Amino acid sequence: MAPLSKAGAALTALREDLSGGVFAPEDPGYDEARTVFNAMIDRRPAVIAQCESTEDVVTAVRFARELDLHIAVRGGGHSVAGMALCDGGLVVDLRRMHEVTVHPAAAAAHVGGGATMSHLDRACQPYDLATTGGRASTTGVGGFVLGGGTGWLDRKFGLAVDNLLDVELVTAEGELVHASAEDRPELFWGLHGGGGNFGIATSLTLRLHELPHMSIAFVLYLPERGPEAVRAYRDLIETGPPEASGAALYITAPPEEFVPPHLVGTLLAGVLLTYAGPEDEMRKLAQPLLAIPHESEIVTAIPYADLQCMIDDPPGMRNYWSAEYLTGLPDAYVDVFCARAGSMPVPTGTQHLVFPQGGAVASGPDHYPVPYRGAPWAVHPFGVWEDPADDDRCRQWVKDVRSDCAPWSTGAVYLNFTGNEGADRVVSGLGSENMQRLGALKRQYDPDNVFRFNHNIRPV
């Protein structure tokens, strides 16, 4: 850390040079600027730089290097472990850099490093175009894509990272570089799953696909119908087209119009069938789900951008998530999955989900560091609650879900679904065969591990 006089002078210069805002702990607005969606995260950065341009990002990185500060990067701020923040370092906050430019003729979108899924999806909707996005509109595009990117459209269009065309990156030395299949191809390879380890993505270009129709069937059942519903959904997906996706899930019934009032606050099983096509086709596919006695249903066409908002995680709640990727979804595991719902914390915002891969996920490029690609199913225990007194039981429930999966787990994992689960899980998320290559890339672009507030790859 630099002497106080040098730090003070550097901070004054940063305030003058940055077109965006700068917040130190004594500044009004600092606490708001350091708040993320997960209420369990309470970190106090030395400086928050709310950048408005690539030039601002370069300036902020050089400021941090001058003072020997570590750097956290905030895009959507949706990391469950709060990786968008750090104690005592610099936060490069990209949220003001959220512009999305759609190029319909090229079927591509140029996306600012601070854009969320909502920014991307709403910009593409008028053109009937889309690309694989996260399952919540508040997720940041940059971290989501560079971490791999799974969502409702991945069985049809591939993982988000399969649709990455190029990245503009500010390195740990404050150098602006461009990466694509032709330009710095080794860096481009590492950005397919390696997340924010190699620099700050100030913009990305993504391939878009035609999506004139989107439709869903959301069906809720009493918990005892859960095993039957999950099996019906599994069979539908495994014999159905790649347009079909979604999830089987258990939730606390929300106080919504489509939920019978006497069930609000109780445990329900459910199936969300998403379909990248028209409603009439989806209705035929959904018949086995609707034939099972159920308590509520929504069967409708829906704009994709609206679907993306359906299960947004509300801010200010406490969050703890994880995931396991499975070799299959046999009846024996369906029974285990459904039984675990019996100990799910209710009533809370917690969700117990199993969702499919396959389709374009499985057939996509196999040379990138995304080792979970081949798993046909994934389980995603998604702990969300309000009362700190529930911390232990909610976290333990997530861990129990993972433990249940042991006989069926592939061992690979999608890191965007996990928090700080140790170095071994990072290897599981990137592939042991890729770690030496990724470490060498880290040595080239960030030898001092300045960007360490992530699923970290150490320089080798």
CSV table of C-alpha atoms in Angstrom, one decimal:
chain,number,residue,atom,x,y,z
A,1,MET,CA,0.0,0.0,0.0
A,2,ALA,CA,1.3,3.5,-0.9
A,3,PRO,CA,2.0,6.2,1.7
A,4,LEU,CA,-1.0,8.2,2.7
A,5,SER,CA,0.3,11.4,1.0
A,6,LYS,CA,0.8,9.5,-2.3
A,7,ALA,CA,-2.6,7.8,-1.9
A,8,GLY,CA,-4.3,11.1,-1.3
A,9,ALA,CA,-2.7,12.8,-4.3
A,10,ALA,CA,-3.6,9.8,-6.5
A,11,LEU,CA,-7.2,9.8,-5.3
A,12,THR,CA,-7.5,13.5,-6.1
A,13,ALA,CA,-6.1,12.9,-9.5
A,14,LEU,CA,-8.5,10.0,-10.1
A,15,ARG,CA,-11.5,12.2,-9.2
A,16,GLU,CA,-10.3,14.8,-11.7
A,17,ASP,CA,-9.5,12.4,-14.5
A,18,LEU,CA,-12.5,10.0,-14.3
A,19,SER,CA,-15.6,11.0,-16.2
A,20,GLY,CA,-17.7,8.8,-13.9
A,21,GLY,CA,-18.0,8.9,-10.2
A,22,VAL,CA,-15.5,8.1,-7.5
A,23,PHE,CA,-16.4,7.0,-4.0
A,24,ALA,CA,-14.2,6.7,-0.9
A,25,PRO,CA,-15.5,5.5,2.5
A,26,GLU,CA,-16.1,9.1,3.7
A,27,ASP,CA,-18.1,10.1,0.7
A,28,PRO,CA,-21.9,10.4,0.6
A,29,GLY,CA,-23.3,7.6,-1.6
A,30,TYR,CA,-20.4,5.2,-0.7
A,31,ASP,CA,-22.7,2.7,1.1
A,32,GLU,CA,-25.2,2.7,-1.7
A,33,ALA,CA,-22.3,2.2,-4.2
A,34,ARG,CA,-20.9,-0.8,-2.4
A,35,THR,CA,-24.3,-2.6,-1.9
A,36,VAL,CA,-24.9,-5.8,-3.9
A,37,PHE,CA,-28.0,-7.9,-4.2
A,38,ASN,CA,-26.8,-10.6,-1.7
A,39,ALA,CA,-27.4,-9.1,1.8
A,40,MET,CA,-24.8,-11.5,3.2
A,41,ILE,CA,-22.1,-9.5,1.6
A,42,ASP,CA,-20.7,-6.5,3.5
A,43,ARG,CA,-17.3,-5.4,2.2
A,44,ARG,CA,-15.6,-2.0,2.3
A,45,PRO,CA,-13.5,-1.1,-0.7
A,46,ALA,CA,-10.9,1.7,-0.4
A,47,VAL,CA,-12.2,3.2,-3.6
A,48,ILE,CA,-15.1,2.6,-6.0
A,49,ALA,CA,-14.7,3.9,-9.5
A,50,GLN,CA,-17.9,4.1,-11.4
A,51,CYS,CA,-16.6,4.1,-15.0
A,52,GLU,CA,-18.4,5.6,-17.9
A,53,SER,CA,-15.9,4.6,-20.7
A,54,THR,CA,-13.1,2.3,-21.6
A,55,GLU,CA,-10.7,5.2,-20.9
A,56,ASP,CA,-12.1,5.4,-17.4
A,57,VAL,CA,-11.4,1.8,-16.9
A,58,VAL,CA,-7.8,2.2,-18.0
A,59,THR,CA,-7.4,5.2,-15.7
A,60,ALA,CA,-8.9,3.3,-12.8
A,61,VAL,CA,-6.6,0.2,-13.3
A,62,ARG,CA,-3.5,2.4,-13.5
A,63,PHE,CA,-4.5,4.2,-10.3
A,64,ALA,CA,-4.8,0.8,-8.6
A,65,ARG,CA,-1.4,-0.3,-9.8
A,66,GLU,CA,0.2,2.9,-8.7
A,67,LEU,CA,-1.1,2.3,-5.2
A,68,ASP,CA,-0.6,-1.5,-5.3
A,69,LEU,CA,-4.3,-2.1,-4.8
A,70,HIS,CA,-6.1,-5.3,-5.7
A,71,ILE,CA,-9.0,-4.9,-8.1
A,72,ALA,CA,-12.6,-6.2,-8.0
A,73,VAL,CA,-14.8,-5.8,-11.0
A,74,ARG,CA,-18.5,-5.1,-10.9
A,75,GLY,CA,-20.7,-5.7,-13.8
A,76,GLY,CA,-24.1,-7.0,-12.8
A,77,GLY,CA,-22.8,-7.7,-9.2
A,78,HIS,CA,-24.6,-11.0,-9.3
A,79,SER,CA,-21.8,-13.2,-8.0
A,80,VAL,CA,-23.3,-15.1,-5.0
A,81,ALA,CA,-20.0,-14.8,-3.2
A,82,GLY,CA,-19.9,-11.1,-3.7
A,83,MET,CA,-16.9,-11.2,-6.0
A,84,ALA,CA,-17.8,-7.8,-7.3
A,85,LEU,CA,-16.5,-6.2,-4.1
A,86,CYS,CA,-13.3,-6.4,-2.0
A,87,ASP,CA,-12.1,-5.0,1.3
A,88,GLY,CA,-9.5,-2.3,1.0
A,89,GLY,CA,-9.0,-2.4,-2.7
A,90,LEU,CA,-10.4,-0.8,-5.8
A,91,VAL,CA,-13.8,-1.7,-7.3
A,92,VAL,CA,-14.1,-1.0,-11.0
A,93,ASP,CA,-17.8,-0.5,-11.3
A,94,LEU,CA,-19.0,-0.9,-15.0
A,95,ARG,CA,-22.7,-0.4,-14.4
A,96,ARG,CA,-22.8,2.9,-16.3
A,97,MET,CA,-21.3,1.2,-19.4
A,98,HIS,CA,-24.5,-0.7,-20.3
A,99,GLU,CA,-25.1,0.4,-23.9
A,100,VAL,CA,-26.2,-2.4,-26.3
A,101,THR,CA,-26.1,-1.9,-30.1
A,102,VAL,CA,-27.8,-4.5,-32.2
A,103,HIS,CA,-26.7,-5.1,-35.7
A,104,PRO,CA,-29.6,-7.1,-37.3
A,105,ALA,CA,-28.0,-7.6,-40.7
A,106,ALA,CA,-24.9,-9.1,-39.0
A,107,ALA,CA,-27.0,-11.0,-36.4
A,108,ALA,CA,-24.7,-9.6,-33.7
A,109,ALA,CA,-24.9,-7.3,-30.6
A,110,HIS,CA,-22.1,-5.1,-29.2
A,111,VAL,CA,-22.6,-5.1,-25.5
A,112,GLY,CA,-21.1,-2.8,-22.9
A,113,GLY,CA,-19.2,-4.4,-20.0
A,114,GLY,CA,-21.8,-3.3,-17.4
A,115,ALA,CA,-24.9,-4.3,-19.3
A,116,THR,CA,-27.3,-6.7,-17.7
A,117,MET,CA,-29.4,-9.4,-19.4
A,118,SER,CA,-32.3,-7.0,-19.3
A,119,HIS,CA,-30.3,-4.4,-21.3
A,120,LEU,CA,-29.4,-7.1,-23.9
A,121,ASP,CA,-32.7,-8.8,-24.1
A,122,ARG,CA,-34.8,-5.6,-24.4
A,123,ALA,CA,-32.5,-4.3,-27.1
A,124,CYS,CA,-32.8,-7.5,-29.2
A,125,GLN,CA,-36.6,-8.0,-28.7
A,126,PRO,CA,-37.7,-5.5,-31.4
A,127,TYR,CA,-35.7,-7.4,-34.0
A,128,ASP,CA,-37.0,-10.9,-33.0
A,129,LEU,CA,-33.4,-11.7,-32.1
A,130,ALA,CA,-31.9,-13.2,-29.0
A,131,THR,CA,-28.9,-15.1,-27.7
A,132,THR,CA,-28.5,-17.4,-24.7
A,133,GLY,CA,-28.8,-15.4,-21.5
A,134,GLY,CA,-29.0,-16.1,-17.8
A,135,ARG,CA,-32.2,-17.1,-16.1
A,136,ALA,CA,-32.6,-13.7,-14.4
A,137,SER,CA,-32.7,-10.3,-16.0
A,138,THR,CA,-30.4,-8.7,-13.4
A,139,THR,CA,-27.4,-10.9,-14.3
A,140,GLY,CA,-24.5,-9.1,-15.8
A,141,VAL,CA,-23.7,-10.1,-19.4
A,142,GLY,CA,-19.9,-9.9,-19.1
A,143,GLY,CA,-19.4,-12.2,-16.1
A,144,PHE,CA,-22.2,-14.5,-17.3
A,145,VAL,CA,-20.7,-15.0,-20.8
A,146,LEU,CA,-17.1,-15.3,-19.8
A,147,GLY,CA,-18.0,-17.8,-17.1
A,148,GLY,CA,-19.7,-20.1,-19.7
A,149,GLY,CA,-23.3,-19.0,-19.7
A,150,THR,CA,-26.3,-21.4,-19.4
A,151,GLY,CA,-29.9,-20.4,-19.8
A,152,TRP,CA,-33.3,-21.2,-21.3
A,153,LEU,CA,-32.0,-21.0,-24.9
A,154,ASP,CA,-28.8,-23.0,-24.6
A,155,ARG,CA,-30.3,-26.3,-25.9
A,156,LYS,CA,-31.2,-24.4,-29.1
A,157,PHE,CA,-28.4,-21.9,-29.4
A,158,GLY,CA,-25.6,-23.3,-27.3
A,159,LEU,CA,-23.9,-21.9,-24.2
A,160,ALA,CA,-23.5,-18.1,-24.1
A,161,VAL,CA,-19.8,-18.4,-24.6
A,162,ASP,CA,-20.4,-20.4,-27.8
A,163,ASN,CA,-21.9,-17.2,-29.2
A,164,LEU,CA,-19.0,-15.0,-28.2
A,165,LEU,CA,-17.4,-13.3,-31.2
A,166,ASP,CA,-14.9,-10.9,-29.6
A,167,VAL,CA,-14.0,-9.2,-26.4
A,168,GLU,CA,-12.4,-5.8,-25.6
A,169,LEU,CA,-10.3,-6.2,-22.5
A,170,VAL,CA,-8.3,-3.9,-20.2
A,171,THR,CA,-5.4,-5.9,-18.7
A,172,ALA,CA,-3.7,-5.6,-15.3
A,173,GLU,CA,-1.2,-3.2,-16.8
A,174,GLY,CA,-3.9,-0.9,-18.0
A,175,GLU,CA,-3.4,-2.0,-21.7
A,176,LEU,CA,-6.4,-2.2,-24.0
A,177,VAL,CA,-6.4,-5.4,-26.0
A,178,HIS,CA,-8.8,-7.2,-28.4
A,179,ALA,CA,-9.4,-10.9,-28.4
A,180,SER,CA,-11.2,-13.0,-31.1
A,181,ALA,CA,-10.7,-16.2,-32.9
A,182,GLU,CA,-8.2,-14.4,-35.2
A,183,ASP,CA,-6.7,-11.9,-32.8
A,184,ARG,CA,-5.0,-13.2,-29.6
A,185,PRO,CA,-6.7,-16.6,-30.1
A,186,GLU,CA,-5.1,-18.1,-26.9
A,187,LEU,CA,-6.6,-15.3,-24.8
A,188,PHE,CA,-9.9,-15.8,-26.6
A,189,TRP,CA,-9.8,-19.5,-25.7
A,190,GLY,CA,-9.1,-18.7,-22.0
A,191,LEU,CA,-12.1,-16.2,-21.9
A,192,HIS,CA,-14.4,-19.2,-22.8
A,193,GLY,CA,-14.9,-20.1,-19.1
A,194,GLY,CA,-12.0,-18.3,-17.4
A,195,GLY,CA,-14.1,-15.4,-16.4
A,196,GLY,CA,-12.5,-12.2,-15.2
A,197,ASN,CA,-9.0,-13.7,-14.5
A,198,PHE,CA,-7.3,-12.0,-17.5
A,199,GLY,CA,-8.6,-8.5,-17.4
A,200,ILE,CA,-11.7,-6.3,-17.4
A,201,ALA,CA,-14.1,-6.9,-20.3
A,202,THR,CA,-15.3,-3.4,-21.3
A,203,SER,CA,-17.3,-4.8,-24.3
A,204,LEU,CA,-18.3,-8.0,-25.9
A,205,THR,CA,-19.8,-8.9,-29.3
A,206,LEU,CA,-22.3,-11.8,-29.2
A,207,ARG,CA,-23.9,-13.8,-32.0
A,208,LEU,CA,-27.7,-13.4,-32.2
A,209,HIS,CA,-30.3,-15.9,-33.4
A,210,GLU,CA,-33.8,-15.5,-34.8
A,211,LEU,CA,-36.4,-15.9,-32.1
A,212,PRO,CA,-39.8,-14.8,-33.3
A,213,HIS,CA,-41.7,-16.8,-30.8
A,214,MET,CA,-41.3,-17.9,-27.2
A,215,SER,CA,-43.8,-19.8,-25.0
A,216,ILE,CA,-44.1,-21.4,-21.7
A,217,ALA,CA,-46.1,-23.9,-19.6
A,218,PHE,CA,-45.7,-23.3,-15.8
A,219,VAL,CA,-47.5,-26.0,-13.9
A,220,LEU,CA,-47.7,-26.3,-10.1
A,221,TYR,CA,-48.5,-29.5,-8.2
A,222,LEU,CA,-48.9,-30.7,-4.7
A,223,PRO,CA,-45.6,-32.0,-3.4
A,224,GLU,CA,-46.7,-35.7,-3.5
A,225,ARG,CA,-47.1,-35.3,-7.3
A,226,GLY,CA,-43.5,-34.1,-7.6
A,227,PRO,CA,-41.9,-37.5,-8.6
A,228,GLU,CA,-44.5,-38.1,-11.3
A,229,ALA,CA,-44.1,-34.5,-12.6
A,230,VAL,CA,-40.3,-34.6,-12.6
A,231,ARG,CA,-40.3,-38.0,-14.5
A,232,ALA,CA,-42.8,-36.7,-17.0
A,233,TYR,CA,-40.7,-33.6,-17.6
A,234,ARG,CA,-37.6,-35.7,-17.9
A,235,ASP,CA,-39.2,-37.9,-20.6
A,236,LEU,CA,-40.6,-35.0,-22.4
A,237,ILE,CA,-37.1,-33.3,-22.6
A,238,GLU,CA,-35.2,-36.5,-23.5
A,239,THR,CA,-37.5,-37.2,-26.4
A,240,GLY,CA,-38.3,-33.7,-27.4
A,241,PRO,CA,-36.7,-31.0,-29.6
A,242,PRO,CA,-33.9,-28.7,-28.5
A,243,GLU,CA,-36.4,-25.8,-28.5
A,244,ALA,CA,-37.7,-27.3,-25.3
A,245,SER,CA,-36.0,-26.5,-22.0
A,246,GLY,CA,-36.9,-25.1,-18.6
A,247,ALA,CA,-36.7,-26.8,-15.2
A,248,ALA,CA,-38.5,-29.1,-12.7
A,249,LEU,CA,-38.5,-27.4,-9.3
A,250,TYR,CA,-39.8,-27.0,-5.8
A,251,ILE,CA,-40.7,-23.6,-4.4
A,252,THR,CA,-42.6,-21.8,-1.7
A,253,ALA,CA,-45.9,-20.9,-3.3
A,254,PRO,CA,-45.8,-17.1,-3.9
A,255,PRO,CA,-48.7,-14.7,-3.3
A,256,GLU,CA,-49.6,-14.5,-7.0
A,257,GLU,CA,-52.9,-14.6,-8.8
A,258,PHE,CA,-52.2,-17.9,-10.3
A,259,VAL,CA,-51.7,-19.6,-6.9
A,260,PRO,CA,-54.8,-20.7,-4.9
A,261,PRO,CA,-54.8,-18.6,-1.7
A,262,HIS,CA,-54.8,-21.6,0.6
A,263,LEU,CA,-51.5,-22.8,-0.9
A,264,VAL,CA,-49.6,-19.5,-0.5
A,265,GLY,CA,-46.6,-20.0,1.7
A,266,THR,CA,-46.5,-23.8,1.4
A,267,LEU,CA,-44.2,-26.1,-0.5
A,268,LEU,CA,-45.2,-26.9,-4.1
A,269,ALA,CA,-43.6,-28.9,-6.9
A,270,GLY,CA,-43.6,-27.4,-10.3
A,271,VAL,CA,-42.4,-27.7,-13.9
A,272,LEU,CA,-41.5,-24.7,-16.1
A,273,LEU,CA,-41.4,-25.8,-19.7
A,274,THR,CA,-39.8,-23.1,-21.9
A,275,TYR,CA,-40.1,-23.4,-25.7
A,276,ALA,CA,-38.3,-21.4,-28.3
A,277,GLY,CA,-41.3,-21.5,-30.6
A,278,PRO,CA,-45.0,-20.8,-31.0
A,279,GLU,CA,-47.6,-21.6,-28.3
A,280,ASP,CA,-49.5,-24.2,-30.3
A,281,GLU,CA,-46.4,-26.4,-30.6
A,282,MET,CA,-45.6,-26.0,-27.0
A,283,ARG,CA,-49.1,-26.9,-25.9
A,284,LYS,CA,-48.8,-30.3,-27.7
A,285,LEU,CA,-45.5,-30.9,-26.0
A,286,ALA,CA,-46.8,-30.0,-22.6
A,287,GLN,CA,-49.8,-32.4,-22.6
A,288,PRO,CA,-48.1,-35.0,-20.3
A,289,LEU,CA,-47.4,-32.3,-17.7
A,290,LEU,CA,-51.0,-31.0,-17.9
A,291,ALA,CA,-52.5,-34.5,-17.7
A,292,ILE,CA,-51.1,-34.9,-14.2
A,293,PRO,CA,-53.5,-33.5,-11.5
A,294,HIS,CA,-52.3,-30.0,-10.7
A,295,GLU,CA,-53.2,-26.9,-8.7
A,296,SER,CA,-52.3,-24.1,-11.1
A,297,GLU,CA,-51.1,-23.6,-14.7
A,298,ILE,CA,-49.9,-20.8,-17.0
A,299,VAL,CA,-49.7,-21.8,-20.6
A,300,THR,CA,-49.0,-18.9,-22.9
A,301,ALA,CA,-46.8,-17.2,-25.5
A,302,ILE,CA,-44.5,-14.7,-23.9
A,303,PRO,CA,-41.8,-12.3,-25.1
A,304,TYR,CA,-38.4,-13.8,-24.3
A,305,ALA,CA,-37.3,-10.6,-22.5
A,306,ASP,CA,-40.4,-10.9,-20.2
A,307,LEU,CA,-39.7,-14.6,-19.5
A,308,GLN,CA,-36.2,-13.5,-18.4
A,309,CYS,CA,-37.8,-11.5,-15.5
A,310,MET,CA,-40.0,-14.3,-14.2
A,311,ILE,CA,-37.6,-15.6,-11.5
A,312,ASP,CA,-35.5,-12.6,-10.8
A,313,ASP,CA,-33.8,-12.8,-7.4
A,314,PRO,CA,-35.1,-9.8,-5.4
A,315,PRO,CA,-32.3,-7.6,-3.9
A,316,GLY,CA,-31.7,-7.4,-0.2
A,317,MET,CA,-32.2,-11.1,0.4
A,318,ARG,CA,-29.6,-13.5,1.7
A,319,ASN,CA,-28.2,-16.0,-0.9
A,320,TYR,CA,-26.3,-19.2,-1.0
A,321,TRP,CA,-26.2,-21.4,-4.1
A,322,SER,CA,-24.4,-24.2,-5.7
A,323,ALA,CA,-24.8,-26.9,-8.4
A,324,GLU,CA,-24.0,-30.4,-9.4
A,325,TYR,CA,-23.9,-31.8,-13.0
A,326,LEU,CA,-25.3,-35.3,-13.5
A,327,THR,CA,-24.6,-38.3,-15.7
A,328,GLY,CA,-28.4,-38.7,-16.1
A,329,LEU,CA,-31.7,-38.3,-14.3
A,330,PRO,CA,-32.7,-41.9,-13.4
A,331,ASP,CA,-35.7,-42.7,-11.3
A,332,ALA,CA,-33.5,-43.4,-8.3
A,333,TYR,CA,-32.2,-39.9,-8.4
A,334,VAL,CA,-35.6,-38.4,-9.1
A,335,ASP,CA,-36.7,-39.9,-5.8
A,336,VAL,CA,-33.7,-38.5,-3.9
A,337,PHE,CA,-34.2,-35.1,-5.5
A,338,CYS,CA,-37.9,-35.0,-4.5
A,339,ALA,CA,-37.3,-36.3,-1.0
A,340,ARG,CA,-34.8,-33.5,-0.4
A,341,ALA,CA,-37.5,-31.0,-1.1
A,342,GLY,CA,-39.0,-32.1,2.2
A,343,SER,CA,-36.3,-30.4,4.1
A,344,MET,CA,-36.2,-27.3,1.9
A,345,PRO,CA,-36.5,-24.1,4.0
A,346,VAL,CA,-40.1,-23.0,3.7
A,347,PRO,CA,-41.4,-20.4,3.5
A,348,THR,CA,-38.4,-18.7,1.9
A,349,GLY,CA,-37.4,-17.7,-1.7
A,350,THR,CA,-35.4,-20.8,-1.9
A,351,GLN,CA,-35.7,-22.9,-5.1
A,352,HIS,CA,-34.8,-26.5,-5.7
A,353,LEU,CA,-34.2,-27.0,-9.4
A,354,VAL,CA,-33.1,-29.6,-11.9
A,355,PHE,CA,-32.7,-28.6,-15.5
A,356,PRO,CA,-31.6,-30.1,-18.8
A,357,GLN,CA,-28.6,-29.6,-21.0
A,358,GLY,CA,-28.1,-31.6,-24.2
A,359,GLY,CA,-28.9,-30.3,-27.6
A,360,ALA,CA,-26.6,-27.5,-28.8
A,361,VAL,CA,-24.8,-27.5,-25.4
A,362,ALA,CA,-23.6,-31.0,-25.9
A,363,SER,CA,-22.8,-30.6,-29.6
A,364,GLY,CA,-20.9,-27.3,-29.1
A,365,PRO,CA,-17.1,-26.7,-29.3
A,366,ASP,CA,-15.4,-29.3,-27.0
A,367,HIS,CA,-12.0,-27.6,-26.8
A,368,TYR,CA,-12.9,-24.7,-24.5
A,369,PRO,CA,-12.5,-24.9,-20.6
A,370,VAL,CA,-16.2,-25.7,-20.0
A,371,PRO,CA,-16.1,-29.3,-18.8
A,372,TYR,CA,-19.7,-29.5,-17.7
A,373,ARG,CA,-20.8,-29.3,-21.3
A,374,GLY,CA,-21.5,-33.1,-21.7
A,375,ALA,CA,-23.7,-33.5,-18.6
A,376,PRO,CA,-27.3,-34.1,-19.7
A,377,TRP,CA,-28.8,-32.7,-16.4
A,378,ALA,CA,-27.8,-30.3,-13.7
A,379,VAL,CA,-29.1,-29.7,-10.1
A,380,HIS,CA,-29.1,-26.1,-8.8
A,381,PRO,CA,-30.0,-25.7,-5.1
A,382,PHE,CA,-30.8,-22.0,-4.9
A,383,GLY,CA,-30.9,-20.7,-1.4
A,384,VAL,CA,-32.7,-17.4,-0.8
A,385,TRP,CA,-34.0,-16.2,2.6
A,386,GLU,CA,-34.4,-13.1,4.6
A,387,ASP,CA,-33.7,-13.8,8.3
A,388,PRO,CA,-30.0,-14.1,9.4
A,389,ALA,CA,-31.2,-16.7,11.9
A,390,ASP,CA,-31.8,-19.0,9.0
A,391,ASP,CA,-28.2,-18.8,7.6
A,392,ASP,CA,-27.0,-22.1,8.9
A,393,ARG,CA,-30.0,-24.2,8.0
A,394,CYS,CA,-30.3,-22.7,4.5
A,395,ARG,CA,-26.6,-23.2,3.7
A,396,GLN,CA,-26.7,-26.7,5.1
A,397,TRP,CA,-29.6,-27.6,2.9
A,398,VAL,CA,-27.7,-26.5,-0.2
A,399,LYS,CA,-24.8,-28.7,0.9
A,400,ASP,CA,-27.1,-31.6,1.5
A,401,VAL,CA,-28.5,-31.3,-2.0
A,402,ARG,CA,-24.9,-31.5,-3.4
A,403,SER,CA,-24.1,-34.5,-1.2
A,404,ASP,CA,-27.2,-36.3,-2.4
A,405,CYS,CA,-25.9,-36.1,-6.0
A,406,ALA,CA,-22.6,-38.0,-5.3
A,407,PRO,CA,-23.5,-41.3,-7.0
A,408,TRP,CA,-24.6,-39.4,-10.2
A,409,SER,CA,-22.3,-36.4,-10.3
A,410,THR,CA,-19.9,-36.0,-13.3
A,411,GLY,CA,-17.6,-33.9,-11.0
A,412,ALA,CA,-17.7,-30.9,-13.4
A,413,VAL,CA,-19.5,-27.7,-12.4
A,414,TYR,CA,-20.6,-24.4,-13.9
A,415,LEU,CA,-18.7,-21.8,-11.7
A,416,ASN,CA,-21.2,-19.0,-12.1
A,417,PHE,CA,-23.6,-21.1,-9.9
A,418,THR,CA,-21.1,-21.4,-7.1
A,419,GLY,CA,-19.5,-19.2,-4.4
A,420,ASN,CA,-16.2,-19.7,-2.7
A,421,GLU,CA,-16.0,-23.5,-2.6
A,422,GLY,CA,-12.3,-23.9,-2.7
A,423,ALA,CA,-9.5,-24.4,-5.3
A,424,ASP,CA,-10.7,-28.0,-6.2
A,425,ARG,CA,-14.0,-26.7,-7.3
A,426,VAL,CA,-12.4,-24.1,-9.6
A,427,VAL,CA,-10.5,-27.0,-11.2
A,428,SER,CA,-13.8,-28.9,-11.5
A,429,GLY,CA,-15.3,-25.8,-13.2
A,430,LEU,CA,-12.4,-25.4,-15.7
A,431,GLY,CA,-11.1,-28.9,-16.2
A,432,SER,CA,-7.9,-30.3,-14.7
A,433,GLU,CA,-6.5,-30.8,-18.2
A,434,ASN,CA,-6.8,-27.0,-18.8
A,435,MET,CA,-5.3,-25.6,-15.7
A,436,GLN,CA,-1.7,-25.5,-16.8
A,437,ARG,CA,-2.6,-23.7,-20.0
A,438,LEU,CA,-4.9,-21.3,-18.1
A,439,GLY,CA,-2.2,-20.7,-15.5
A,440,ALA,CA,0.3,-19.8,-18.3
A,441,LEU,CA,-2.3,-17.4,-19.8
A,442,LYS,CA,-2.8,-15.8,-16.4
A,443,ARG,CA,1.0,-15.4,-16.0
A,444,GLN,CA,1.1,-13.6,-19.4
A,445,TYR,CA,-1.8,-11.2,-18.7
A,446,ASP,CA,-2.0,-10.9,-14.9
A,447,PRO,CA,1.3,-12.2,-13.3
A,448,ASP,CA,0.7,-10.4,-10.0
A,449,ASN,CA,-2.9,-11.9,-9.7
A,450,VAL,CA,-4.3,-8.4,-9.5
A,451,PHE,CA,-7.7,-9.8,-10.6
A,452,ARG,CA,-8.1,-12.3,-7.8
A,453,PHE,CA,-11.7,-11.6,-6.7
A,454,ASN,CA,-13.1,-14.3,-9.0
A,455,HIS,CA,-12.9,-18.1,-9.4
A,456,ASN,CA,-9.3,-17.6,-9.3
A,457,ILE,CA,-6.7,-19.1,-11.7
A,458,ARG,CA,-3.2,-18.7,-10.3
A,459,PRO,CA,-0.3,-17.7,-12.5
A,460,VAL,CA,2.1,-20.6,-13.4
